[in-house]
XYZ file of C-alpha atoms in Angstrom:
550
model
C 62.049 95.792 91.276
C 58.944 97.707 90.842
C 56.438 96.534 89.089
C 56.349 99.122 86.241
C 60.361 98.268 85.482
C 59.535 94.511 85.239
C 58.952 92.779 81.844
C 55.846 89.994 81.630
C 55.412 87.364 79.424
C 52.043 88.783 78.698
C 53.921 92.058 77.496
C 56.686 90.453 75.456
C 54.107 89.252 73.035
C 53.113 92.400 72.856
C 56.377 93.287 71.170
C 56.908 93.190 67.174
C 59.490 90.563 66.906
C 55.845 88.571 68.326
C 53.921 89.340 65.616
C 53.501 85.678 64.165
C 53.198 83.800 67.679
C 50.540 82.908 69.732
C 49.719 81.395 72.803
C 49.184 77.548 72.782
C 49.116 76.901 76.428
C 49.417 78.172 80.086
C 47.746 80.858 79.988
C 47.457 81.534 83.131
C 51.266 82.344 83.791
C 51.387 85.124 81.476
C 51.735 87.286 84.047
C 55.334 85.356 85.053
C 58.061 88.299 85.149
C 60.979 87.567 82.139
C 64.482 88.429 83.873
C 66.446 87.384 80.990
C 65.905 85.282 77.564
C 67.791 81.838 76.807
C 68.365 79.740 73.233
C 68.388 76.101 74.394
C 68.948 73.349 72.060
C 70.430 70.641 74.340
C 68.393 67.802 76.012
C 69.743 68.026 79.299
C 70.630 71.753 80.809
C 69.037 72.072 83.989
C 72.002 73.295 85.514
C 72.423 76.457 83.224
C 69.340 78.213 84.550
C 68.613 80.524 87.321
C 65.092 81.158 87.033
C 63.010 83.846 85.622
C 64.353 82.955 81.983
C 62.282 83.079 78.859
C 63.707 79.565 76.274
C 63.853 80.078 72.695
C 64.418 76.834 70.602
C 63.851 75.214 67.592
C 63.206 71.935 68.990
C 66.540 70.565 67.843
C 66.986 68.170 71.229
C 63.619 66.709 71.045
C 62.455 67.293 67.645
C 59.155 64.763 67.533
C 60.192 62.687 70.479
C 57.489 63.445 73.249
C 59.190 61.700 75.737
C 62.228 63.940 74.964
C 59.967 66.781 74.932
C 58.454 65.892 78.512
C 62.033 65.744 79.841
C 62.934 68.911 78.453
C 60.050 70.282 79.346
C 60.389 69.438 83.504
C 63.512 70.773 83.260
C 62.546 73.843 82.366
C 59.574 73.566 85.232
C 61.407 72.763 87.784
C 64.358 75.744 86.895
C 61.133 78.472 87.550
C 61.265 79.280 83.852
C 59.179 82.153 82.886
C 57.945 80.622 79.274
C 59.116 78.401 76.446
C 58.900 79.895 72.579
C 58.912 77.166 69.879
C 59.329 78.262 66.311
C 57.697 75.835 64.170
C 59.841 74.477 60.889
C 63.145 72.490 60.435
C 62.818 70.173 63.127
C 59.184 70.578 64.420
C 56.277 70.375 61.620
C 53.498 70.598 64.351
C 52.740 70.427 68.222
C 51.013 67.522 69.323
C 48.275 67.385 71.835
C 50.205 65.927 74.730
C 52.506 69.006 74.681
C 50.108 71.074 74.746
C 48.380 69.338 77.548
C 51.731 68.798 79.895
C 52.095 72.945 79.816
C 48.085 73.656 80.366
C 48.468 71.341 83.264
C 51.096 72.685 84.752
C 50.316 76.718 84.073
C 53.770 76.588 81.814
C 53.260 79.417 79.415
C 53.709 77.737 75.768
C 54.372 80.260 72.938
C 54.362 79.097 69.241
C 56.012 80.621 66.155
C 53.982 79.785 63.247
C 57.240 80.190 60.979
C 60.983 80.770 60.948
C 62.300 83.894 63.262
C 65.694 85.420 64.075
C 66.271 84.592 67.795
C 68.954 87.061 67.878
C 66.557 89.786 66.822
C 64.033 88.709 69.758
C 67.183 88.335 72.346
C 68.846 91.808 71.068
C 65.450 93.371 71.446
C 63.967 92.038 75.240
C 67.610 92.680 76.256
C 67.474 95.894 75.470
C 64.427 96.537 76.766
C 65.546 95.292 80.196
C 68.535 96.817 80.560
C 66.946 100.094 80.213
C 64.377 99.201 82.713
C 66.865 98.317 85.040
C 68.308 101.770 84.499
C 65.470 103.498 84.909
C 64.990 101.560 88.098
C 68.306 102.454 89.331
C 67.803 105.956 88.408
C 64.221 106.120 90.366
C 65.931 104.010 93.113
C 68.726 107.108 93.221
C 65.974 109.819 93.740
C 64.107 107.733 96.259
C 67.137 107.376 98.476
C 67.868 110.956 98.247
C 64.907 111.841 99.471
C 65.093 109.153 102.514
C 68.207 110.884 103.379
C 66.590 114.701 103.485
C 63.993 113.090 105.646
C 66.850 111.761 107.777
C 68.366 115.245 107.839
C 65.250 117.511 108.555
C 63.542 114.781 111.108
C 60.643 114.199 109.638
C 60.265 111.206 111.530
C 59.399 107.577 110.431
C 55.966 107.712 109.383
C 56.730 109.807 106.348
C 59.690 107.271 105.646
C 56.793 104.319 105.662
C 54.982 106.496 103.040
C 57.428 107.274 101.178
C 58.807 103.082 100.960
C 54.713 102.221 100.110
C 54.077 104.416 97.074
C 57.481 103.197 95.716
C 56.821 99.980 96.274
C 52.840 99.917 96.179
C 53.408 97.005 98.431
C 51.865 96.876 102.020
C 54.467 98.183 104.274
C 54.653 97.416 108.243
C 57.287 98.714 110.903
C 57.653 96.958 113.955
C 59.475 98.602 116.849
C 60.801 96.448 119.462
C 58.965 98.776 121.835
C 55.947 99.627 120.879
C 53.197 99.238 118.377
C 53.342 98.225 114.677
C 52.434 100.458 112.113
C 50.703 99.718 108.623
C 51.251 101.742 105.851
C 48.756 101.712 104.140
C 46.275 101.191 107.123
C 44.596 97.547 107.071
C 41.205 96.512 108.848
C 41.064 95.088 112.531
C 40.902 91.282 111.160
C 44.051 91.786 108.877
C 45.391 93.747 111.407
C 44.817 90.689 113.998
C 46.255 88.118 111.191
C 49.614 90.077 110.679
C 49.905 90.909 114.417
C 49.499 87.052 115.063
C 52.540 86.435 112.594
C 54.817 88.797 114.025
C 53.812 87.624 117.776
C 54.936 84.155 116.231
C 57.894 85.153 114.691
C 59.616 87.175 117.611
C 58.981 83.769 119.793
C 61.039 82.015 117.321
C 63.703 84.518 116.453
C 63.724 86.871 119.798
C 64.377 90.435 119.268
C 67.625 90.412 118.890
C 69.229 90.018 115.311
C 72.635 88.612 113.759
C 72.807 91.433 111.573
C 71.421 93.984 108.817
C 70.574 91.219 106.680
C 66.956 90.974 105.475
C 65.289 87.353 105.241
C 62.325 86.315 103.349
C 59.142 84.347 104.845
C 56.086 83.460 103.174
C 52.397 84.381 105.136
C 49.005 83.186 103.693
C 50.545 82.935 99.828
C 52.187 86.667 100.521
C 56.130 87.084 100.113
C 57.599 88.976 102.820
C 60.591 90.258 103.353
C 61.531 91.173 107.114
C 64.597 93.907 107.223
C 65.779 94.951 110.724
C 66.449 98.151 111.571
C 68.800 99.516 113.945
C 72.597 99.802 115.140
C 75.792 98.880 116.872
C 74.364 95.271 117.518
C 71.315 95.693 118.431
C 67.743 95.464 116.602
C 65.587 98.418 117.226
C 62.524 97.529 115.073
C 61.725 95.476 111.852
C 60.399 96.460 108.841
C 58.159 94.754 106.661
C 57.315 94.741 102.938
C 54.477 92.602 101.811
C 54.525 91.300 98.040
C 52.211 88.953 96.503
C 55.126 88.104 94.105
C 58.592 86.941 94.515
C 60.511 89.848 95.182
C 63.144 91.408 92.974
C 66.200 93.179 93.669
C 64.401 96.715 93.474
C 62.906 95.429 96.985
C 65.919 94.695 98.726
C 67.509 98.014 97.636
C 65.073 100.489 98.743
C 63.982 98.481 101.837
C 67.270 98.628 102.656
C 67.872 102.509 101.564
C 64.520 102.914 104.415
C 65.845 100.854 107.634
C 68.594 102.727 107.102
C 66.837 106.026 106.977
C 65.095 104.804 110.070
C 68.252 103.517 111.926
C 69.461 107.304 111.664
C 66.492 108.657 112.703
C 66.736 105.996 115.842
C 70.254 106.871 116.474
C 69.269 110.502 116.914
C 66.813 110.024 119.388
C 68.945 107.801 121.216
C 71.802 110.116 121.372
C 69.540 112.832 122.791
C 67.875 110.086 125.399
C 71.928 109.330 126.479
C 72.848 112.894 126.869
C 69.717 113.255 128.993
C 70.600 110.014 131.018
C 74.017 111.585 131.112
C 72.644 114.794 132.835
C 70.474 112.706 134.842
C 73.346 110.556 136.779
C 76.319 113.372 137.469
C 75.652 112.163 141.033
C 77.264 108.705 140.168
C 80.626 110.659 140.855
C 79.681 112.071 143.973
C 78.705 108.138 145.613
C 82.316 107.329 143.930
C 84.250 110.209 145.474
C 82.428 109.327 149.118
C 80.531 112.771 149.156
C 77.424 111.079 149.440
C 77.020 109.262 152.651
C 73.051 109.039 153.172
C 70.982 106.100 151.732
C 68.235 108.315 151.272
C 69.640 110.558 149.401
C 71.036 107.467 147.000
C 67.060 106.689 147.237
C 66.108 109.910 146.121
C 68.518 110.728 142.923
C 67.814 107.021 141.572
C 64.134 107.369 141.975
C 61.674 104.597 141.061
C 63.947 102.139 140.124
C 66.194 101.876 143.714
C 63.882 99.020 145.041
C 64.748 97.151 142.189
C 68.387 97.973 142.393
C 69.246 97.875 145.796
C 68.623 94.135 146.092
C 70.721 93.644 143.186
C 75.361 93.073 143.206
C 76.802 95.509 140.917
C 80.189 96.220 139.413
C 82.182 99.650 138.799
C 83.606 99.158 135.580
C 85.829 101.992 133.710
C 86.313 102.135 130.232
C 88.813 104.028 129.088
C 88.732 105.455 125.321
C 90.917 107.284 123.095
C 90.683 107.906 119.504
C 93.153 107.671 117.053
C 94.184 110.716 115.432
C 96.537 112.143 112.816
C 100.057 113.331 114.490
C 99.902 117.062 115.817
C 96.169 116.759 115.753
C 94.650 117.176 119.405
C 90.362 116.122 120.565
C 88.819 119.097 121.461
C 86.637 118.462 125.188
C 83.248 119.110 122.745
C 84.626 115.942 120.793
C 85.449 114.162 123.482
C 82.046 114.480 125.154
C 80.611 113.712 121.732
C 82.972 110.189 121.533
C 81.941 109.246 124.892
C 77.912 110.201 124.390
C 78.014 107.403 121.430
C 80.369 104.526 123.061
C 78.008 104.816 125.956
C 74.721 104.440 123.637
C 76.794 101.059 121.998
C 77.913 100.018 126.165
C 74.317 100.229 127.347
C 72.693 98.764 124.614
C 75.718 95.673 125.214
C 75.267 95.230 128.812
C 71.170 95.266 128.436
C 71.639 92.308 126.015
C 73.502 90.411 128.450
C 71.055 91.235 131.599
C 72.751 94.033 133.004
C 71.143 97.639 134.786
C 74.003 99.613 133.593
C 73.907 103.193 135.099
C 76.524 105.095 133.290
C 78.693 108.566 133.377
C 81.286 110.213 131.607
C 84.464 111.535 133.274
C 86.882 113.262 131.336
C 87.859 110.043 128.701
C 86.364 107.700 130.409
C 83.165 105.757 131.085
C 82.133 104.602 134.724
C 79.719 102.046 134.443
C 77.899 100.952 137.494
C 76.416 97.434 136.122
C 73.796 95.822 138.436
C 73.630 91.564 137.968
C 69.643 91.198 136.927
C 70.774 87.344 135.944
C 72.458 86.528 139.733
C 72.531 82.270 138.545
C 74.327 82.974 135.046
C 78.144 83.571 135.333
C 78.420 86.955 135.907
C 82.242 87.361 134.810
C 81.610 85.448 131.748
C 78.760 87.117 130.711
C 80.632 90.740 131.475
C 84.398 88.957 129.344
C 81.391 88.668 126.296
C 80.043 92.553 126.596
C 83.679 93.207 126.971
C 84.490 91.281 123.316
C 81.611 92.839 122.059
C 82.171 96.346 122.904
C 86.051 95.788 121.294
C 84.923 94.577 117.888
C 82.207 96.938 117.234
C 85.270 99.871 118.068
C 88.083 98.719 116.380
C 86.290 99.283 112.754
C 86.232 103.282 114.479
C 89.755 103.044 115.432
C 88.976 103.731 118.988
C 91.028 101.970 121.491
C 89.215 100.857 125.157
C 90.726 99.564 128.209
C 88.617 98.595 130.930
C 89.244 97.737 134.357
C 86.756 96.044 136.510
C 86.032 96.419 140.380
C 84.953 93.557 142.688
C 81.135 93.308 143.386
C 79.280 94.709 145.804
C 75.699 94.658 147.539
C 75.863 98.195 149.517
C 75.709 101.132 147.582
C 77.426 103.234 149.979
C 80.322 101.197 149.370
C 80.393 101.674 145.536
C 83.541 103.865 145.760
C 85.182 100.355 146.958
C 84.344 99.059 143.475
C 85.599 102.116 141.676
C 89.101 101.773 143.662
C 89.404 98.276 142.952
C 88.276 99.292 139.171
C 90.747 102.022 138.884
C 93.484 99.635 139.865
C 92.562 96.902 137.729
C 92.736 99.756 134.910
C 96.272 100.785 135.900
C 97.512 97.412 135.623
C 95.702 97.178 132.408
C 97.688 99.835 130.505
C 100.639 98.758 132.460
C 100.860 95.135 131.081
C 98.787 96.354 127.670
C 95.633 93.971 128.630
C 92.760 95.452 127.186
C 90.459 93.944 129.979
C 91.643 93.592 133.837
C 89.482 92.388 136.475
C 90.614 93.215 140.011
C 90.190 89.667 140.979
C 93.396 88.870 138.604
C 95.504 91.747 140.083
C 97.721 88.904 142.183
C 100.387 90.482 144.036
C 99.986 94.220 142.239
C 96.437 94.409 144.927
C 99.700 94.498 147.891
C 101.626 97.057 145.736
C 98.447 99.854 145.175
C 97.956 99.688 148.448
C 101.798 100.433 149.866
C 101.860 104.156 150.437
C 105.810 104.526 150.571
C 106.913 103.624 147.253
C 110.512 103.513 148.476
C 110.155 100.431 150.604
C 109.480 99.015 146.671
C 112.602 100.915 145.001
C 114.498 99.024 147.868
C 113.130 95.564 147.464
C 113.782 96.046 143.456
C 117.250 96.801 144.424
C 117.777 94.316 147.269
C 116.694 91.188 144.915
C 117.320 92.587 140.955
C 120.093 95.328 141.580
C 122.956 93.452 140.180
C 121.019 92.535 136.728
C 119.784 96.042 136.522
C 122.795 97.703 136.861
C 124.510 95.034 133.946
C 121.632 95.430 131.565
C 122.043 99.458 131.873
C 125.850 98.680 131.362
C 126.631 95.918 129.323
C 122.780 96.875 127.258
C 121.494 93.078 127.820
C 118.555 91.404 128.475
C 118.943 89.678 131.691
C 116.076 91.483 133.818
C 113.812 90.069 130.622
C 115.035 86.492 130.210
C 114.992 86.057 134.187
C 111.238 87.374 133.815
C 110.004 84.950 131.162
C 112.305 81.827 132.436
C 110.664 82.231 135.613
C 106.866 82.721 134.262
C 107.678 79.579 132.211
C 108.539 77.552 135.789
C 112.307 77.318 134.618
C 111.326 75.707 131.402
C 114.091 76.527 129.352
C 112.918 75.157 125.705
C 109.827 77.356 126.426
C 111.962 80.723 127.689
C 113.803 80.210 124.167
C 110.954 80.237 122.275
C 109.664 83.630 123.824
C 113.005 85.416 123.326
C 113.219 84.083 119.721
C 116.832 82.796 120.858
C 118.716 79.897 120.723
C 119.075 76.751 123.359
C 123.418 78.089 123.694
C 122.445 81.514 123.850
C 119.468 81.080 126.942
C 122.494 78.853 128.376
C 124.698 81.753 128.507
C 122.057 84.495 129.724
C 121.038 82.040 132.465
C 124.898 81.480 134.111
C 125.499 85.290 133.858
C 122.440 85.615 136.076
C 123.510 83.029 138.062
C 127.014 84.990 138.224
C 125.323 87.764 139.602
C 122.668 86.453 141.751
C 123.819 83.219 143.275
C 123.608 80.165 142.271
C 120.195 79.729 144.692
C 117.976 82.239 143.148
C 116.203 79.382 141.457
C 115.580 78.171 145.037
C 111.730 78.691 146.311
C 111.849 81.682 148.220
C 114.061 83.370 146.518
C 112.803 82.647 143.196
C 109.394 83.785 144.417
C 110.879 87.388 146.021
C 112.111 87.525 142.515
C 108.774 87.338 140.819
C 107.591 89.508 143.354
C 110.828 92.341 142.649
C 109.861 91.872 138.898
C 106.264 93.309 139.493
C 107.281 95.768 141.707
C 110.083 97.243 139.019
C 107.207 97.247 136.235
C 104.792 99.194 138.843
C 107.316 101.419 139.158
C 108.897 101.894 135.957
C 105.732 101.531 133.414
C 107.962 102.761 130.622
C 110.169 99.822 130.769
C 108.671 97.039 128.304
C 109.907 93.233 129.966
């Protein structure tokens, strides 16, 4: 925490319950900060501390012994004690020299009672004192975020955040944007400047930009503490920010630094929202290459602008994402709120596809997103990479209770052909909600790709019947499953131990189901073309009937 809420040891012998000590040794690390105080009369207790403690003890474990003293004494060293008070009397008459010497040499604050003293008084007392610290902290730490958050809400912009975090903290404070230039708060000279700029240059080659999370870490720079918080959203690091102590940091720190990033992140988000709404204005024509009413190359040249050099060398995808939220029964999403729903999935989709080296170029169509995706990364898997944005994209939604389905076109080279994509895209999304996928790619369509492209439909309804009419028409009848165990025996490559597992029946009952379809079939549907005209007939039912669950 702040300075001004942290106890010393300098200033707890300032306090009355101190009025017969003094200071034998170590004086130097007075100005050690006292997180909690400790009566220790046991020789070996190492485990027991945390750190930051101030040891009372009447010298019952070592008494006279100096080797017993040394012992306890490294303990307490090594543990990042704050000080050690020994009251002279029952069991120690005086302090010899080599005490005294061990703690000077090591900068260990030594503390001596000249007579008898009621630890509880001292522990009741420093106790007190820093549990009301800590609640004035929180209480200061309260005010401090509220006013982050009216900065948030009346846009007043980062820099006045960065104040703000420095004369809390009266620590140097630096923000780091992934794009751009740092900025020092307060403002340092060109040589410190070129000393911290060196550091961060070092520590994005180590780390990267991108981050595994909100979490802050802590890094030590020329005998400075500093703790690195990143700043940003769904994923992705926007910017780092910086607060330099020349002290171990406390928990005050980590509270308000975090209180700021997030402050920041908000502020970041904004923007961003108003940068995707623009981009969103800015490619309306996406729908028009789609829909084949563009048919001129230089007209594609024109609405993409500078960057169609770079693109039109590169394969790209249409991808759709489809997204609906989850709402309360008899509540309907307004089109304002659906806009709004698809403006922020498409900040999280580009800022996913970026980070695995994809151009996406990205419109919204009613509830869903079409993504054209250009391949900057041609000699890295390109379907793999696309399954992980994919993942991705579906955890950082399902805490939002949205629900996506994407289907994925084949790629493509020509941009006048990009409404070849979207067809193969919008197919590989039917299929998707047909067989509840959450990801299809059009390459993994199989014999549904000969289906979506059949015009009469009846030509299906009279295969289904041809191959599958008898076990339709006894499932409607008798209300049995045969259309569904012929289905899963058949995936399963006539397995039969495997079909009863699926259908959670029994070895007799599978036995039955399979000789009334043989019954009604003929005893050589299991035969090779047959069997696959049945696969085939299955498909073709589903395609046609989508309500029907097999």
């Amino acid at each position: 925490m702040h300075q001004q809420y942290q106890l010393t040891v300098e200033e707890v012998l300032k306090r009355p319950s101190f009025g017969h000590a003094y200071i034998a040794a170590g004086r130097v690390g007075l100005g050690q900060l006292v997180r909690w105080v400790h009566i220790i009369e046991v020789i070996q207790f190492e485990q027991l501390l945390q750190g930051g403690e101030m040891i009372l003890t009447t010298g019952a474990a070592f008494k006279q012994d100096t080797n017993s003293f040394m012992i306890y004494l490294e303990q307490l060293i090594h543990r990042s004690v704050s000080c050690l008070c020994l009251e002279m009397g029952h069991y120690i008459s005086s302090v010899p020299q080599a005490w005294i010497d061990a703690a000077e040499a090591r900068g260990f604050p030594l503390i001596i009672f000249r007579e008898a003293v009621r630890f509880i008084d001292i522990t009741q007392d420093i106790h007190a004192h820093i549990i009301n610290q800590h609640h004035i902290a929180l209480q200061d730490l309260e005010k401090i975020s509220r006013e982050f958050h009216r900065m948030t809400l009346t846009s007043q912009g980062v820099s006045h955040v960065l104040a703000l975090l420095q004369r809390s903290t009266r620590a140097q404070v630096i923000y780091v944007p992934v794009d751009g230039q740092p900025k020092f708060t307060p403002p340092v000279g060109k040589k410190e400047s070129a000393q911290w700029l060196s550091f961060l240059s070092n520590r994005s080659a180590e780390s990267g930009n991108e981050s595994s999370g909100a979490v802050p870490s802590v890094e030590v720079f020329g005998g400075l503490t500093v703790i690195v918080q990143p700043v940003g959203a769904m994923g992705k690091t926007w910017a780092n920010l910086l607060l330099v102590l020349d002290r171990k940091p406390m928990e005050y720190e980590f509270l308000i630094l975090d209180s700021a990033s997030l402050s920041i992140a908000q502020d970041l988000l904004r923007k961003r929202y108003m940068e995707e709404r623009k981009l969103y204005s800015q490619t309306l024509w996406v729908d028009d290459l789609l829909q084949m009413r563009i048919h001129d190359a230089e007209q594609i040249k024109a609405l993409i602008g500078a960057e169609y050099k770079r693109l039109s060398v590169l394969p790209y995808q249409v991808i759709l994402i489809e997204f609906e939220e989850e709402h309360e029964e008899g509540l309907s999403v307004e089109e304002d709120g659906i806009e709004s729903a698809g403006l922020h999935l498409s900040l999280a989709v580009r800022s996913i596809f970026e980070r695995q080296l994809f151009h996406p170029i990205i419109t919204l169509k009613h509830n869903r997103l079409v993504v054209m995706a250009f391949d900057k990364a041609q000699k890295k898997q390109t379907k793999e990479r696309l399954q992980h944005v994919f993942s991705s994209l579906q955890d950082m939604k399902a805490d939002e209770s949205i629900q996506l389905k994407i289907g994925v076109g084949q790629p493509n080279h020509n941009l006048l052909h990009a409404h070849k994509s979207y067809q193969e895209a919008l197919q590989a999304l039917s299929l998707a909600v047909l067989q509840q996928k959450k990801v299809m790619f059009h390459d993994e369509l199989g014999v549904f790709e000969l289906f979506f492209h059949m015009a009469d439909k009846g030509i299906l309804e009279s295969f289904v019947r041809t191959y599958l009419g008898p076990i339709i028409d006894h499932d409607v009848l008798k209300g049995s499953e045969l259309l569904r165990t012929l289905k899963i025996y058949l995936d399963h490559d006539g397995s039969k131990q495997i079909a009863a597992q699926q259908l959670f029946i029994v070895r007799q009952s599978l036995y039955y189901r399979l000789d009334k379809i043989e019954e009604l079939l003929g005893a050589d549907y299991i035969l090779p073309e047959k069997r696959l005209a049945l696969q085939v007939g299955i498909r073709a039912y589903l395609l046609l009937y989508p309500e029907k669950i097999l």
